[in-house]
Every structure is written in structure tokens, then in C-alpha cells.
PDB file of C-alpha atoms in Angstrom:
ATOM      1  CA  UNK A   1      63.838 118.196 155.601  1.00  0.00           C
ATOM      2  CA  UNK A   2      60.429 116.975 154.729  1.00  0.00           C
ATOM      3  CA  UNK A   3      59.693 114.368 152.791  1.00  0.00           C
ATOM      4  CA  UNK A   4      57.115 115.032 149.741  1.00  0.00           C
ATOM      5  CA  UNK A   5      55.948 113.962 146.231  1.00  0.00           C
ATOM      6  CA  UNK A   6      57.580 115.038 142.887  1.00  0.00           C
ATOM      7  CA  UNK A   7      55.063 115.172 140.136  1.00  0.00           C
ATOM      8  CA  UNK A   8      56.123 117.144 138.086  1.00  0.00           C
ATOM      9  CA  UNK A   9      53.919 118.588 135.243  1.00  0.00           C
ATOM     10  CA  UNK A  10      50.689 119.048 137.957  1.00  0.00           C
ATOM     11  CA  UNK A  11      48.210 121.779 136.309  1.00  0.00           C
ATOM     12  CA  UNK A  12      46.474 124.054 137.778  1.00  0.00           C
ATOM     13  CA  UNK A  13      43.704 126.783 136.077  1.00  0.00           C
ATOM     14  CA  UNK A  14      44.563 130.067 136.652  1.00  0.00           C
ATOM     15  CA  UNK A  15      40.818 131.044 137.618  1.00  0.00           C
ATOM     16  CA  UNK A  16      41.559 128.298 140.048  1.00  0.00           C
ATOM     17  CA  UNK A  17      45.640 129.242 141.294  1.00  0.00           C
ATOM     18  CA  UNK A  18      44.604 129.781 145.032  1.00  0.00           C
ATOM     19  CA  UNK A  19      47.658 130.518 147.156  1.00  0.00           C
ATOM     20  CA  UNK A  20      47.588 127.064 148.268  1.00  0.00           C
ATOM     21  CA  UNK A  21      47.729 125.466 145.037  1.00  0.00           C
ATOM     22  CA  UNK A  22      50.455 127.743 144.082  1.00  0.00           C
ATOM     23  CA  UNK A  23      52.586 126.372 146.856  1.00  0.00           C
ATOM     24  CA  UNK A  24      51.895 122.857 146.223  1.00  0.00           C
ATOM     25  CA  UNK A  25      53.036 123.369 142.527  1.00  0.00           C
ATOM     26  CA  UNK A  26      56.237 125.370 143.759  1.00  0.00           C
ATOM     27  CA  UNK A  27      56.807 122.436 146.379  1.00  0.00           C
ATOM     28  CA  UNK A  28      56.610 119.927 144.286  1.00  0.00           C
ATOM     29  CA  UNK A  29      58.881 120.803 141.907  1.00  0.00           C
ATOM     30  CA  UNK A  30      62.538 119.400 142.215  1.00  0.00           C
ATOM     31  CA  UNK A  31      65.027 121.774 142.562  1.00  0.00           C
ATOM     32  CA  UNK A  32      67.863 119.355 141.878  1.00  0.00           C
ATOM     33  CA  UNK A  33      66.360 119.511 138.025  1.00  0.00           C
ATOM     34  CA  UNK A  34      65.580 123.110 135.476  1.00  0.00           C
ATOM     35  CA  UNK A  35      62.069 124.156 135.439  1.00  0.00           C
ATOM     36  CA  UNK A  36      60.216 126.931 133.505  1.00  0.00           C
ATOM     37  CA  UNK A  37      57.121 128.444 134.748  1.00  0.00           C
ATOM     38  CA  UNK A  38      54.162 128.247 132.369  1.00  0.00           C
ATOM     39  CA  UNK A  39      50.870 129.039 131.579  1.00  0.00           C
ATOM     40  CA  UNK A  40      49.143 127.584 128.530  1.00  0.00           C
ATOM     41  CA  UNK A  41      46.520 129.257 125.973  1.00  0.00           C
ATOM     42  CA  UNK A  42      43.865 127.376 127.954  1.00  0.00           C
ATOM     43  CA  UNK A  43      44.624 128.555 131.470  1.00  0.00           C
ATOM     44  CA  UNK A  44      46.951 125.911 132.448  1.00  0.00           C
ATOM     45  CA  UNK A  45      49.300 126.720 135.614  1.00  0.00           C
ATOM     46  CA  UNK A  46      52.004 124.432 135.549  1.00  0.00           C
ATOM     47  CA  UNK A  47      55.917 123.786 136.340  1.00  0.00           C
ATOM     48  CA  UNK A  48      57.952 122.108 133.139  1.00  0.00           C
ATOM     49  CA  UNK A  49      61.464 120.424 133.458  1.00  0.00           C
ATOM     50  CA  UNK A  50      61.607 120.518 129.965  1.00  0.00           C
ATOM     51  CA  UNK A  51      63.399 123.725 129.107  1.00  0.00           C
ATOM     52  CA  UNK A  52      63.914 123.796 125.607  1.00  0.00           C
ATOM     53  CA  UNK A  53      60.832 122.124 124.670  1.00  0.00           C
ATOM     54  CA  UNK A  54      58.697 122.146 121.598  1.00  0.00           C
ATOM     55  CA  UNK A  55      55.094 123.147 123.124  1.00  0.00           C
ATOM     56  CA  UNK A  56      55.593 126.653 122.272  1.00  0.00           C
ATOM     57  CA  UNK A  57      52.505 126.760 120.349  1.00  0.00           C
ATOM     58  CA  UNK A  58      50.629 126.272 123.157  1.00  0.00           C
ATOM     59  CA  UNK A  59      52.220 128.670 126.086  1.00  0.00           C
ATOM     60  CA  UNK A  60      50.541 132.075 126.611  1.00  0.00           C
ATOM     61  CA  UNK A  61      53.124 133.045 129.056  1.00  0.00           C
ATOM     62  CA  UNK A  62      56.686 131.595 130.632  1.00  0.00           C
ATOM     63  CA  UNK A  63      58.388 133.149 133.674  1.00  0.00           C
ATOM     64  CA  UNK A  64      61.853 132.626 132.009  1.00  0.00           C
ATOM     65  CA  UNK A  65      63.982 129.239 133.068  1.00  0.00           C
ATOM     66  CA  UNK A  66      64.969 128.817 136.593  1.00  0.00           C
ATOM     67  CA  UNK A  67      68.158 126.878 136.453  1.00  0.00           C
ATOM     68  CA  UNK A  68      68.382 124.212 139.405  1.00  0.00           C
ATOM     69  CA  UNK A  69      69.584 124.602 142.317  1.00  0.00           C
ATOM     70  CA  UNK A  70      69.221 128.193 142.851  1.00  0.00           C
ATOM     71  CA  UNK A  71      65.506 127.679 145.124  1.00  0.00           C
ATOM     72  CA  UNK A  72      62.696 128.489 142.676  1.00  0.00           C
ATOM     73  CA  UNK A  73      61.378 125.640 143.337  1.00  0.00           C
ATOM     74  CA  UNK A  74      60.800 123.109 146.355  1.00  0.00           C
ATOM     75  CA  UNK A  75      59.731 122.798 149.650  1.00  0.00           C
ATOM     76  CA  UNK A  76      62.133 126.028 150.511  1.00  0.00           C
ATOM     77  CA  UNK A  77      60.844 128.014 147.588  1.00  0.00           C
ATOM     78  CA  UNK A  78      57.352 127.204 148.509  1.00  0.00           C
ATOM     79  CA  UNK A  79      57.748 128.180 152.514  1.00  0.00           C
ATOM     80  CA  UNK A  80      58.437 132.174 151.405  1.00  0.00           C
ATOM     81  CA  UNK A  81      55.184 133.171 151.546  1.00  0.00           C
ATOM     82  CA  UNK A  82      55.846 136.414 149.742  1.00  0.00           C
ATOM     83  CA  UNK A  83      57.706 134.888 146.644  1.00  0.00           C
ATOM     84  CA  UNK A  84      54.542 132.380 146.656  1.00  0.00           C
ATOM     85  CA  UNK A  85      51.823 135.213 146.825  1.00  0.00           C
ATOM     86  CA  UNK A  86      54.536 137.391 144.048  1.00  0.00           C
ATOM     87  CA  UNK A  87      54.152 134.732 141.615  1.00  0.00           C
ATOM     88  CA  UNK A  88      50.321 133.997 142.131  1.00  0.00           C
ATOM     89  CA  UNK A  89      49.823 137.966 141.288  1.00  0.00           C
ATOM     90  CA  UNK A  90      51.969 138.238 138.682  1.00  0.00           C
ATOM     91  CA  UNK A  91      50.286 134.987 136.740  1.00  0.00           C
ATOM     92  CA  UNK A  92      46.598 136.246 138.038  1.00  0.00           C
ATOM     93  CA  UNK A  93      47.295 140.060 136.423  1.00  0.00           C
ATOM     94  CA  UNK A  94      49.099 138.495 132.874  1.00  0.00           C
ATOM     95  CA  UNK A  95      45.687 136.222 132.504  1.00  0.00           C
ATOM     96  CA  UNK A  96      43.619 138.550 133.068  1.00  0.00           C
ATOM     97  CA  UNK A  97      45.596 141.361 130.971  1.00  0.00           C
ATOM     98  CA  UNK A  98      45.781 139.257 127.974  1.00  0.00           C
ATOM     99  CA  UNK A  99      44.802 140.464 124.395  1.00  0.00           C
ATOM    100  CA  UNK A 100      41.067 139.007 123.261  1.00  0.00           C
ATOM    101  CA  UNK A 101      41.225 136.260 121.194  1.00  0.00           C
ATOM    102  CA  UNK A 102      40.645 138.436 118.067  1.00  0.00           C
ATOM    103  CA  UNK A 103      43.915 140.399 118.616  1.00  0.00           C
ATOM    104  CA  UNK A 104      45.390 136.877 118.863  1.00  0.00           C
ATOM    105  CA  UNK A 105      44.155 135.894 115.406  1.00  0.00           C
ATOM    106  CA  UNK A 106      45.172 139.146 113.669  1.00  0.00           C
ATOM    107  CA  UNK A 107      48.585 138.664 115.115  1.00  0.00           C
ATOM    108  CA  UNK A 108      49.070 134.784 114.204  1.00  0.00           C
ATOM    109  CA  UNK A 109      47.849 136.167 111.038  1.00  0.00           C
ATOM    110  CA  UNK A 110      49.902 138.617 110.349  1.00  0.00           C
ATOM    111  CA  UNK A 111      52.990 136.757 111.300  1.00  0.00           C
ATOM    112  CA  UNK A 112      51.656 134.140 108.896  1.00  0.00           C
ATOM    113  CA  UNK A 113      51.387 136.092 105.934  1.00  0.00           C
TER     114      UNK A 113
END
């Protein structure tokens, strides 16, 4: 197997998530450890070991917790093309589907009252 560099927590912006970048965030992500795939409320692409973390104030979206071992992540994960180029779509179509920032407020607001 190849060797490569595990660091985690690399961001990428989604108006910058080329197919390439995708990949190098899927491949370097260790599989040995439990990752969740996240975007933030600014645009922020990134792979998080922490599972049950407290930034959920700050995600926009999170593609559920890939538990380790199973291949979501690594070198492997990142040499399917397909599963690469599924993932980039699906985060591409979410960011650009998401409510305007006044639906936001109106929600936080309404949960807040």
C-alpha cells in the first residue's frame, strides 16, 4: 500500500471541492479511526474524527458517521472514482440547494422563541 499523510481536519470550500480535492480529503482520512463528513455554514468541506462533537452550531450539513474500518475513507475509498465523484455531487447540489440566509434566521428564530 502507499504511503501518505494523515491530516486530518484539511478544509476545503465547496465553490472550490474539485474532484481532486475531494480525493485528497477522502485519502487522507484514516480509516483505522470514525469520521463524519461535514460541511460548515461558511462553505467548509472537511472530514472530522470527532463524532460526537460539540460544533453543531456551525455544520450546515453531515453525511451521517462512517464508523472505521468499513472504507469511507483512505487511500481505497479515494481510488473509486465513482464514490469520489457521488460525494462531490451530492455536497455541490446540498450547497447550492440551501435555504437563503433569511429562511435561516426565521427558523433559528422560531426555534428560539
Amino acid at each position: 500500500m502507499e504511503s501518505f499523510n494523515f491530516h486530518e481536519m484539511q478544509k476545503v470550500q465547496v465553490r472550490e471541492l474539485t474532484h481532486e480535492k475531494m480525493k485528497d480529503l477522502i485519502s487522507n482520512a484514516n480509516d483505522q479511526l470514525s469520521h463524519q463528513l461535514l460541511v460548515d455554514k461558511d462553505g467548509s468541506v472537511y472530514i472530522n474524527t470527532e463524532i460526537y462533537s460539540t460544533i453543531w452550531d456551525f455544520i450546515y450539513y453531515h453525511k451521517g458517521s462512517w464508523l472505521s474500518g468499513n472504507g469511507y475513507v483512505g487511500p481505497f475509498a479515494a481510488s473509486d472514482d465513482n464514490y469520489v465523484k457521488q460525494l462531490r455531487k451530492e455536497i455541490i447540489e446540498i450547497w447550492n440547494h440551501r435555504p437563503s440566509r433569511e429562511t435561516e434566521e426565521f427558523f433559528e428564530n422560531l426555534l428560539n422563541y
